[in-house]
Short mmCIF file of C-alpha atoms in Angstrom, two decimals:
data_model
loop_
_atom_site.label_atom_id
_atom_site.label_comp_id
_atom_site.label_asym_id
_atom_site.label_seq_id
_atom_site.Cartn_x
_atom_site.Cartn_y
_atom_site.Cartn_z
CA MET A 1 152.42 -96.29 177.83
CA VAL A 2 155.10 -93.57 177.52
CA ASN A 3 158.72 -94.66 178.05
CA ARG A 4 160.19 -92.43 180.75
CA GLU A 5 163.62 -94.02 181.32
CA VAL A 6 165.28 -90.63 181.09
CA HIS A 7 162.90 -88.93 183.45
CA LYS A 8 161.66 -91.35 186.10
CA ARG A 9 159.29 -90.28 188.81
CA SER A 10 156.28 -91.52 190.61
CA ILE A 11 152.98 -89.75 190.98
CA GLN A 12 153.00 -88.10 194.34
CA ALA A 13 150.24 -88.68 196.83
CA GLU A 14 147.91 -85.75 196.63
CA GLU A 15 148.67 -83.23 199.35
CA PRO A 16 145.99 -81.35 201.23
CA GLU A 17 145.24 -78.13 199.40
CA GLN A 18 146.14 -75.98 202.38
CA GLU A 19 149.59 -77.59 202.73
CA LYS A 20 150.30 -77.11 199.03
CA GLY A 21 149.36 -73.46 199.23
CA GLU A 22 151.51 -72.86 202.31
CA MET A 23 154.46 -74.59 200.68
CA GLU A 24 154.24 -72.41 197.55
CA GLU A 25 153.54 -69.21 199.46
CA ASN A 26 156.94 -69.49 201.17
CA LYS A 27 158.46 -68.91 197.74
CA CYS A 28 156.55 -65.65 197.14
CA PRO A 29 156.80 -63.25 200.10
CA SER A 30 153.58 -61.35 200.64
CA LYS A 31 155.49 -58.10 201.26
CA THR A 32 155.32 -57.36 197.51
CA GLU A 33 151.52 -57.59 197.37
CA GLY A 34 149.91 -54.38 196.17
CA LYS A 35 153.26 -52.81 195.27
CA PRO A 36 155.23 -52.46 192.03
CA ILE A 37 157.98 -55.05 191.59
CA ARG A 38 161.33 -54.26 190.00
CA CYS A 39 162.74 -57.24 188.13
CA LYS A 40 164.56 -58.35 185.01
CA ALA A 41 162.95 -58.71 181.58
CA ALA A 42 164.20 -59.49 178.08
CA VAL A 43 163.10 -56.42 176.12
CA CYS A 44 163.00 -56.16 172.35
CA ARG A 45 163.46 -52.54 171.28
CA LYS A 46 163.16 -52.98 167.52
CA ALA A 47 161.85 -55.65 165.15
CA GLY A 48 164.40 -58.37 164.50
CA GLU A 49 166.93 -57.08 167.02
CA ALA A 50 168.42 -59.13 169.83
CA LEU A 51 166.60 -58.99 173.16
CA VAL A 52 168.28 -57.04 175.97
CA ILE A 53 168.02 -57.93 179.66
CA GLU A 54 166.79 -54.78 181.39
CA GLU A 55 165.40 -53.82 184.76
CA ILE A 56 161.69 -53.05 184.54
CA GLU A 57 158.83 -52.24 186.87
CA VAL A 58 155.78 -54.51 186.97
CA ALA A 59 152.62 -52.92 188.35
CA PRO A 60 150.43 -54.70 190.91
CA PRO A 61 147.39 -56.49 189.47
CA LYS A 62 144.18 -54.55 189.03
CA ALA A 63 140.70 -56.03 189.42
CA TRP A 64 140.35 -59.46 187.72
CA GLU A 65 144.12 -59.65 187.25
CA VAL A 66 146.87 -61.95 188.52
CA ARG A 67 150.57 -61.25 188.94
CA ILE A 68 152.78 -64.31 188.64
CA LYS A 69 156.43 -65.14 189.18
CA VAL A 70 157.61 -66.90 186.03
CA LEU A 71 159.52 -70.11 186.79
CA CYS A 72 160.47 -71.01 183.23
CA THR A 73 159.38 -70.10 179.73
CA SER A 74 160.06 -71.28 176.19
CA LEU A 75 160.25 -69.87 172.68
CA CYS A 76 157.52 -70.54 170.12
CA HIS A 77 157.52 -69.84 166.37
CA THR A 78 154.77 -67.28 166.98
CA ASP A 79 157.20 -65.23 169.11
CA VAL A 80 159.67 -65.24 166.23
CA THR A 81 156.99 -64.28 163.69
CA PHE A 82 155.95 -61.20 165.67
CA TRP A 83 159.58 -60.42 166.60
CA LYS A 84 160.27 -59.99 162.87
CA LEU A 85 157.10 -57.96 162.26
CA ASP A 86 158.02 -54.32 161.58
CA ALA A 87 154.68 -52.89 160.43
CA GLY A 88 150.97 -53.07 161.17
CA PRO A 89 148.85 -52.82 164.32
CA ALA A 90 150.31 -56.02 165.79
CA SER A 91 153.84 -54.61 165.57
CA ALA A 92 154.64 -52.68 168.75
CA PHE A 93 158.06 -51.90 170.21
CA PRO A 94 159.62 -51.84 172.73
CA ARG A 95 157.99 -55.09 173.76
CA ILE A 96 158.26 -58.06 176.09
CA PHE A 97 157.67 -61.26 174.13
CA GLY A 98 156.95 -64.78 175.38
CA HIS A 99 153.65 -66.61 175.79
CA GLU A 100 154.55 -70.19 176.74
CA ALA A 101 155.45 -70.48 180.42
CA VAL A 102 154.64 -71.72 183.91
CA GLY A 103 154.65 -69.72 187.13
CA VAL A 104 153.46 -69.22 190.69
CA VAL A 105 150.83 -66.67 191.71
CA GLU A 106 152.49 -63.79 193.57
CA SER A 107 149.33 -61.75 194.16
CA VAL A 108 145.82 -61.24 192.82
CA GLY A 109 143.58 -58.24 192.23
CA ASP A 110 140.02 -57.67 193.39
CA TYR A 111 137.34 -60.20 192.40
CA VAL A 112 139.84 -62.98 191.64
CA GLU A 113 138.66 -66.15 193.36
CA GLU A 114 139.78 -69.13 191.25
CA VAL A 115 143.50 -68.77 192.08
CA LYS A 116 145.37 -67.52 195.12
CA GLN A 117 148.90 -66.65 196.16
CA GLY A 118 151.19 -69.67 195.83
CA ASP A 119 149.14 -71.57 193.24
CA ARG A 120 150.99 -73.16 190.31
CA VAL A 121 149.55 -71.74 187.08
CA LEU A 122 149.95 -71.72 183.32
CA PRO A 123 149.49 -68.47 181.37
CA VAL A 124 147.64 -68.96 178.07
CA PHE A 125 147.27 -66.59 175.14
CA LEU A 126 143.65 -67.54 174.39
CA PRO A 127 141.25 -66.28 177.09
CA ASP A 128 138.70 -68.57 178.70
CA CYS A 129 136.25 -66.34 180.54
CA GLY A 130 133.74 -69.13 181.14
CA GLU A 131 130.81 -66.73 180.78
CA CYS A 132 130.36 -65.74 177.12
CA ARG A 133 128.34 -67.74 174.61
CA ASP A 134 131.48 -69.20 173.00
CA CYS A 135 133.16 -70.20 176.26
CA LYS A 136 129.97 -71.92 177.39
CA SER A 137 129.55 -73.73 174.07
CA THR A 138 131.28 -76.99 173.17
CA LYS A 139 131.57 -75.71 169.58
CA SER A 140 134.15 -72.98 170.13
CA ASN A 141 137.11 -71.93 172.26
CA CYS A 142 137.30 -68.37 170.90
CA CYS A 143 136.21 -66.13 173.77
CA THR A 144 133.98 -63.28 172.61
CA THR A 145 134.37 -61.33 175.84
CA PHE A 146 138.08 -60.87 175.14
CA PRO A 147 138.70 -61.16 171.39
CA PHE A 148 142.11 -60.36 169.91
CA THR A 149 141.62 -56.60 169.79
CA HIS A 150 144.44 -55.59 172.14
CA TYR A 151 147.62 -57.27 170.97
CA ASN A 152 149.82 -54.90 172.92
CA GLY A 153 148.23 -54.56 176.37
CA MET A 154 145.85 -56.09 178.87
CA PRO A 155 142.62 -57.55 177.42
CA ARG A 156 140.15 -55.42 179.40
CA ASP A 157 141.56 -51.95 178.80
CA GLY A 158 144.55 -52.34 176.45
CA SER A 159 146.93 -50.64 178.89
CA SER A 160 150.38 -51.86 179.94
CA ARG A 161 151.55 -53.15 183.32
CA PHE A 162 155.23 -52.76 182.41
CA LYS A 163 157.53 -49.71 182.54
CA ASP A 164 161.19 -49.50 181.63
CA SER A 165 163.87 -47.76 183.70
CA ASN A 166 162.85 -44.42 182.16
CA GLY A 167 159.22 -44.86 183.20
CA LEU A 168 158.01 -45.52 179.65
CA ASP A 169 155.44 -48.20 178.85
CA LEU A 170 156.51 -51.52 177.38
CA SER A 171 154.09 -53.38 175.13
CA HIS A 172 152.64 -56.74 176.11
CA PHE A 173 152.53 -59.79 173.84
CA LEU A 174 149.46 -62.01 173.38
CA PHE A 175 148.20 -61.15 176.88
CA VAL A 176 151.15 -63.03 178.48
CA SER A 177 154.68 -61.52 178.09
CA SER A 178 156.55 -64.31 179.83
CA PHE A 179 160.08 -63.12 178.99
CA ALA A 180 160.13 -61.37 182.36
CA GLU A 181 160.65 -62.54 185.91
CA TYR A 182 157.16 -61.29 186.79
CA THR A 183 154.16 -60.63 184.58
CA VAL A 184 150.50 -59.62 184.96
CA LEU A 185 147.65 -61.51 183.30
CA ASP A 186 143.91 -61.34 183.22
CA VAL A 187 142.33 -64.14 185.24
CA ALA A 188 140.77 -65.37 181.97
CA ASN A 189 144.32 -66.16 180.76
CA VAL A 190 145.40 -68.14 183.83
CA VAL A 191 144.96 -71.89 184.40
CA LYS A 192 145.56 -73.49 187.79
CA ILE A 193 147.43 -76.81 187.50
CA SER A 194 148.67 -79.58 189.77
CA SER A 195 152.10 -79.01 191.36
CA ASP A 196 152.89 -82.70 190.73
CA ILE A 197 153.95 -82.10 187.13
CA PRO A 198 157.57 -80.88 186.66
CA VAL A 199 157.58 -77.20 185.76
CA ASP A 200 159.52 -77.65 182.50
CA LYS A 201 156.98 -80.20 181.26
CA ALA A 202 154.06 -78.04 182.41
CA CYS A 203 155.50 -75.14 180.40
CA LEU A 204 155.01 -77.09 177.16
CA LEU A 205 151.26 -77.27 177.76
CA SER A 206 150.97 -73.48 177.76
CA CYS A 207 150.81 -73.32 173.95
CA GLY A 208 152.47 -75.55 171.34
CA VAL A 209 151.94 -79.07 172.63
CA THR A 210 148.39 -78.33 173.71
CA THR A 211 147.66 -76.90 170.24
CA GLY A 212 148.80 -80.07 168.47
CA VAL A 213 147.40 -82.65 170.86
CA GLY A 214 144.14 -80.71 171.08
CA ALA A 215 143.81 -80.54 167.28
CA ALA A 216 143.94 -84.33 167.03
CA TRP A 217 141.86 -84.90 170.14
CA LYS A 218 139.17 -82.21 169.97
CA VAL A 219 139.08 -80.72 166.47
CA ALA A 220 139.60 -83.81 164.30
CA GLU A 221 138.49 -86.34 166.93
CA VAL A 222 140.81 -88.92 165.40
CA GLU A 223 139.36 -92.43 165.74
CA GLN A 224 140.91 -95.80 166.49
CA GLY A 225 142.44 -97.29 163.34
CA SER A 226 142.28 -94.09 161.27
CA THR A 227 145.01 -92.69 159.01
CA VAL A 228 146.65 -89.31 159.60
CA ALA A 229 148.97 -87.11 157.51
CA ILE A 230 150.84 -84.25 159.19
CA PHE A 231 152.46 -81.55 157.07
CA GLY A 232 155.32 -80.09 159.10
CA LEU A 233 156.92 -81.82 162.09
CA GLY A 234 157.79 -78.89 164.29
CA ALA A 235 156.59 -78.82 167.89
CA VAL A 236 152.93 -78.48 166.88
CA GLY A 237 153.12 -81.17 164.18
CA LEU A 238 154.85 -83.59 166.55
CA ALA A 239 152.18 -82.84 169.14
CA VAL A 240 149.51 -83.68 166.54
CA ALA A 241 151.27 -87.03 166.06
CA GLU A 242 151.25 -87.60 169.82
CA GLY A 243 147.55 -86.78 169.99
CA ALA A 244 146.81 -89.09 167.05
CA ARG A 245 148.82 -91.85 168.74
CA LEU A 246 146.84 -91.42 171.94
CA ARG A 247 143.61 -91.61 169.95
CA GLY A 248 144.68 -94.92 168.35
CA ALA A 249 145.51 -93.93 164.75
CA SER A 250 146.93 -96.89 162.82
CA LYS A 251 149.06 -94.92 160.33
CA ILE A 252 150.61 -91.51 161.05
CA ILE A 253 152.49 -90.04 158.09
CA GLY A 254 154.91 -87.20 158.78
CA VAL A 255 155.85 -84.78 155.99
CA ASP A 256 158.91 -82.58 156.50
CA LEU A 257 162.00 -81.30 154.70
CA ASN A 258 164.30 -82.26 157.56
CA PRO A 259 165.27 -85.95 157.30
CA ASP A 260 166.10 -86.01 161.02
CA LYS A 261 162.43 -85.48 161.84
CA TYR A 262 161.60 -89.11 161.03
CA GLY A 263 163.69 -90.39 163.92
CA ILE A 264 162.26 -87.72 166.20
CA GLY A 265 158.72 -88.32 164.96
CA LYS A 266 158.86 -92.01 165.78
CA GLN A 267 158.99 -91.06 169.47
CA PHE A 268 155.52 -89.58 169.03
CA GLY A 269 153.94 -92.31 166.93
CA VAL A 270 154.94 -91.34 163.36
CA THR A 271 154.87 -94.56 161.34
CA ASP A 272 155.84 -93.26 157.87
CA PHE A 273 157.84 -90.30 156.60
CA ILE A 274 157.88 -88.29 153.38
CA ASN A 275 160.50 -85.72 152.40
CA PRO A 276 158.90 -83.46 149.74
CA THR A 277 162.31 -82.76 148.21
CA TYR A 278 162.04 -86.12 146.46
CA CYS A 279 158.43 -86.00 145.35
CA SER A 280 158.62 -84.07 142.09
CA GLU A 281 160.67 -86.60 140.15
CA LYS A 282 160.79 -89.80 142.17
CA SER A 283 158.28 -92.61 142.27
CA VAL A 284 155.93 -93.48 145.09
CA VAL A 285 158.17 -96.33 146.21
CA GLU A 286 161.23 -94.07 146.34
CA VAL A 287 159.40 -91.43 148.37
CA LEU A 288 158.40 -93.80 151.16
CA ILE A 289 161.35 -93.17 153.42
CA HIS A 290 161.48 -95.87 156.07
CA CYS A 291 165.13 -96.76 156.57
CA SER A 292 167.20 -94.84 154.01
CA SER A 293 169.22 -91.73 154.77
CA PRO A 294 168.04 -88.89 152.50
CA ALA A 295 170.63 -86.55 151.08
CA CYS A 296 171.35 -83.24 152.78
CA PHE A 297 168.86 -80.52 151.95
CA ASP A 298 170.47 -77.58 153.76
CA GLN A 299 171.35 -75.83 150.49
CA PHE A 300 167.64 -75.34 149.69
CA ASP A 301 165.68 -72.32 150.79
CA ARG A 302 162.97 -73.98 152.87
CA ASP A 303 160.10 -71.76 151.75
CA PHE A 304 161.06 -72.30 148.11
CA VAL A 305 161.14 -76.07 148.52
CA TRP A 306 157.74 -76.13 150.22
CA TYR A 307 156.37 -74.09 147.31
CA LYS A 308 158.05 -75.79 144.36
CA LEU A 309 158.51 -79.36 145.52
CA LEU A 310 155.15 -80.02 147.06
CA VAL A 311 154.22 -83.45 148.29
CA ASN A 312 152.61 -85.46 145.53
CA ASP A 313 149.15 -86.07 146.96
CA GLN A 314 149.06 -89.29 144.96
CA VAL A 315 151.77 -90.62 147.30
CA ILE A 316 149.62 -90.21 150.38
CA ARG A 317 146.50 -91.47 148.62
CA GLU A 318 148.30 -94.69 147.69
CA MET A 319 149.78 -95.05 151.16
CA THR A 320 146.32 -94.71 152.75
CA ASP A 321 144.17 -96.57 150.21
CA GLY A 322 142.43 -93.50 148.83
CA GLY A 323 143.47 -90.61 151.05
CA ALA A 324 144.17 -89.86 154.69
CA ASP A 325 141.20 -89.69 157.03
CA TYR A 326 142.73 -86.64 158.69
CA CYS A 327 145.30 -84.15 157.37
CA PHE A 328 146.94 -81.42 159.45
CA GLU A 329 148.80 -78.43 158.01
CA CYS A 330 151.26 -77.12 160.62
CA ILE A 331 153.57 -74.89 158.54
CA GLY A 332 151.54 -71.91 157.36
CA LEU A 333 151.70 -72.03 153.55
CA ALA A 334 148.54 -71.81 151.44
CA SER A 335 150.07 -74.08 148.79
CA LEU A 336 150.76 -76.74 151.39
CA MET A 337 147.25 -76.35 152.78
CA GLN A 338 145.92 -77.15 149.31
CA ASP A 339 148.15 -80.19 149.12
CA ALA A 340 146.84 -81.38 152.49
CA ILE A 341 143.27 -81.04 151.24
CA ASN A 342 144.08 -82.97 148.08
CA SER A 343 145.65 -85.72 150.20
CA SER A 344 142.52 -86.26 152.28
CA ARG A 345 140.04 -89.00 151.57
CA PRO A 346 136.94 -88.24 149.46
CA GLY A 347 133.73 -88.84 151.36
CA TRP A 348 134.91 -87.97 154.87
CA GLY A 349 138.47 -86.66 154.74
CA LYS A 350 139.02 -83.75 157.13
CA THR A 351 141.83 -81.19 156.88
CA VAL A 352 142.72 -79.12 159.94
CA ILE A 353 144.64 -75.89 159.35
CA LEU A 354 146.93 -74.99 162.27
CA GLY A 355 149.62 -72.93 160.54
CA VAL A 356 149.19 -69.17 160.12
CA GLU A 357 149.87 -68.31 156.46
CA MET A 358 153.30 -66.70 156.65
CA HIS A 359 152.99 -64.64 153.46
CA GLY A 360 149.36 -63.57 153.76
CA SER A 361 148.37 -65.63 150.72
CA PRO A 362 144.70 -66.68 150.42
CA LEU A 363 143.66 -70.31 150.42
CA SER A 364 141.86 -71.47 147.28
CA VAL A 365 139.83 -74.66 147.54
CA SER A 366 138.19 -76.37 144.58
CA SER A 367 134.44 -76.69 145.02
CA SER A 368 134.66 -80.18 143.55
CA GLU A 369 136.76 -81.25 146.54
CA ILE A 370 134.08 -79.97 148.93
CA LEU A 371 131.30 -81.59 146.90
CA ARG A 372 133.11 -84.90 147.23
CA GLY A 373 132.57 -84.78 150.97
CA LYS A 374 135.86 -83.32 152.16
CA THR A 375 135.86 -80.77 154.97
CA VAL A 376 138.36 -78.07 155.90
CA THR A 377 138.52 -76.37 159.28
CA GLY A 378 140.88 -74.17 161.23
CA SER A 379 141.73 -74.00 164.89
CA TYR A 380 143.22 -71.68 167.47
CA PHE A 381 144.97 -73.46 170.32
CA GLY A 382 143.82 -76.88 169.07
CA GLY A 383 140.19 -76.21 169.98
CA VAL A 384 141.18 -76.45 173.65
CA LYS A 385 139.28 -74.73 176.43
CA ALA A 386 142.21 -73.89 178.65
CA LYS A 387 140.71 -74.11 182.12
CA SER A 388 139.12 -77.54 181.65
CA ASP A 389 141.26 -79.24 179.01
CA ILE A 390 144.78 -78.39 180.18
CA PRO A 391 144.28 -80.05 183.61
CA PHE A 392 143.06 -83.10 181.64
CA PHE A 393 146.32 -83.19 179.66
CA VAL A 394 148.30 -82.78 182.90
CA LYS A 395 146.58 -85.91 184.23
CA LYS A 396 147.42 -87.75 181.01
CA TYR A 397 151.07 -86.93 181.60
CA LEU A 398 151.00 -87.89 185.27
CA HIS A 399 149.48 -91.25 184.32
CA ASN A 400 152.34 -91.95 181.89
CA GLU A 401 150.14 -91.61 178.81
CA LEU A 402 151.20 -88.27 177.30
CA ASN A 403 154.82 -87.94 176.12
CA LEU A 404 156.24 -84.52 176.95
CA GLU A 405 159.91 -85.39 177.48
CA GLY A 406 160.68 -85.71 173.79
CA PHE A 407 159.81 -82.08 173.04
CA VAL A 408 162.56 -80.56 175.19
CA THR A 409 165.77 -80.45 173.16
CA HIS A 410 167.62 -77.60 174.91
CA GLU A 411 167.69 -75.79 178.25
CA ILE A 412 169.32 -72.41 178.82
CA SER A 413 169.42 -69.62 181.39
CA PHE A 414 167.35 -66.44 181.06
CA GLN A 415 170.55 -64.45 180.47
CA ASP A 416 171.15 -66.51 177.32
CA ILE A 417 167.65 -66.09 175.89
CA ASN A 418 168.93 -64.99 172.48
CA LYS A 419 170.46 -68.45 172.03
CA ALA A 420 166.91 -69.82 171.98
CA PHE A 421 166.18 -67.63 168.95
CA ASP A 422 169.35 -68.84 167.22
CA LEU A 423 168.52 -72.49 167.85
CA LEU A 424 164.97 -72.15 166.54
CA LEU A 425 165.97 -70.15 163.47
CA GLN A 426 168.64 -72.74 162.65
CA GLY A 427 166.11 -75.56 162.97
CA LYS A 428 168.06 -77.17 165.80
CA SER A 429 165.46 -77.10 168.57
CA ILE A 430 161.92 -78.29 169.07
CA ARG A 431 161.44 -76.59 172.41
CA CYS A 432 164.12 -74.75 174.37
CA ILE A 433 163.32 -74.31 178.07
CA ILE A 434 164.46 -70.94 179.42
CA TRP A 435 165.03 -71.04 183.19
CA MET A 436 164.50 -67.75 184.98
CA ASP A 437 166.70 -68.57 187.99
CA LYS A 438 169.62 -70.41 186.35
#
């Protein structure tokens, strides 16, 4: 059971659907339906520059589209990666970033039946059309009706629903663009959720936490009593630990450069911790950090350390009696992916790649490792089918099984959104909730 001393609440009795809808509709006046809405958005004009709060115009939803009022949003590493990107087809400015959020339906376009005005919803970057071969299959969550071909606009036609004060188009981001008071999404990117879950906790399930928990739950299918190694204890890595804990893993080894992550990781089931800074010269016994306080590592360039002071796979093999049953790479470095593979158990060890390689380097895997029975797989969004799996995770939270409280380290107002970037870049936050109305 999850300890919720900080955030106590009881599961509310389920309200009649009509009463819920009427209650939410009072928050979204119908007078805006079918009309453009002028509101505030955090616009990025150039790669790497601070976001600027501007007044924009949000068009009404077209057919199969939904316009939502964003209640709160949060910053993900993927936002930062694309924010820095100054070249290539995925780089488009000016742009409205943000893809992890929760909101209320303001209005819907033609042919939209699964949500209505006033419904509480999560926007998701990975479409779930429910009709294509992949969406109908249990083997994939990568929709083939709406593949990632339009990074900068709506999925059906690639056009924008945002204009700045000069009437010029603003680019979308990952089909969501939640750094705005209102946004427009395709119905395939909208998930209806229970209004019982607090909005700040629901926001976490829009991307990062769902990716990690889903990877352990659906991609790896971690079993009771199995051993798990997680390379990188950011939000996704910690969510993998939480998913592995829920699945009954007996040993969950966290690997991270930040010594503070051991204390944080224990909240999510991490049982052992390795700091790779100490693996190149120190013995196995010295690397098993249980109670000691490792020296400060702030003087190291983090990418350099991940490259040059890789975790000795022998350490994990000895800790797990031959290799971890499941390894998860959550950083995005090919060299670390290789180390994860080497740390997995021959015969049935499975490595799940969740990090996007930050330097574009290819992954090289020895054929002998594959011949020994190891498998390597990747995953978008933790293998989760948004419309069916996210409501399942919501229920896990409401039944005190899924820990979401520990992910929220900071809360700020929308006007201070650039502080969220500073906190993430400085390694001080796991998830920073950005409130639109505070």
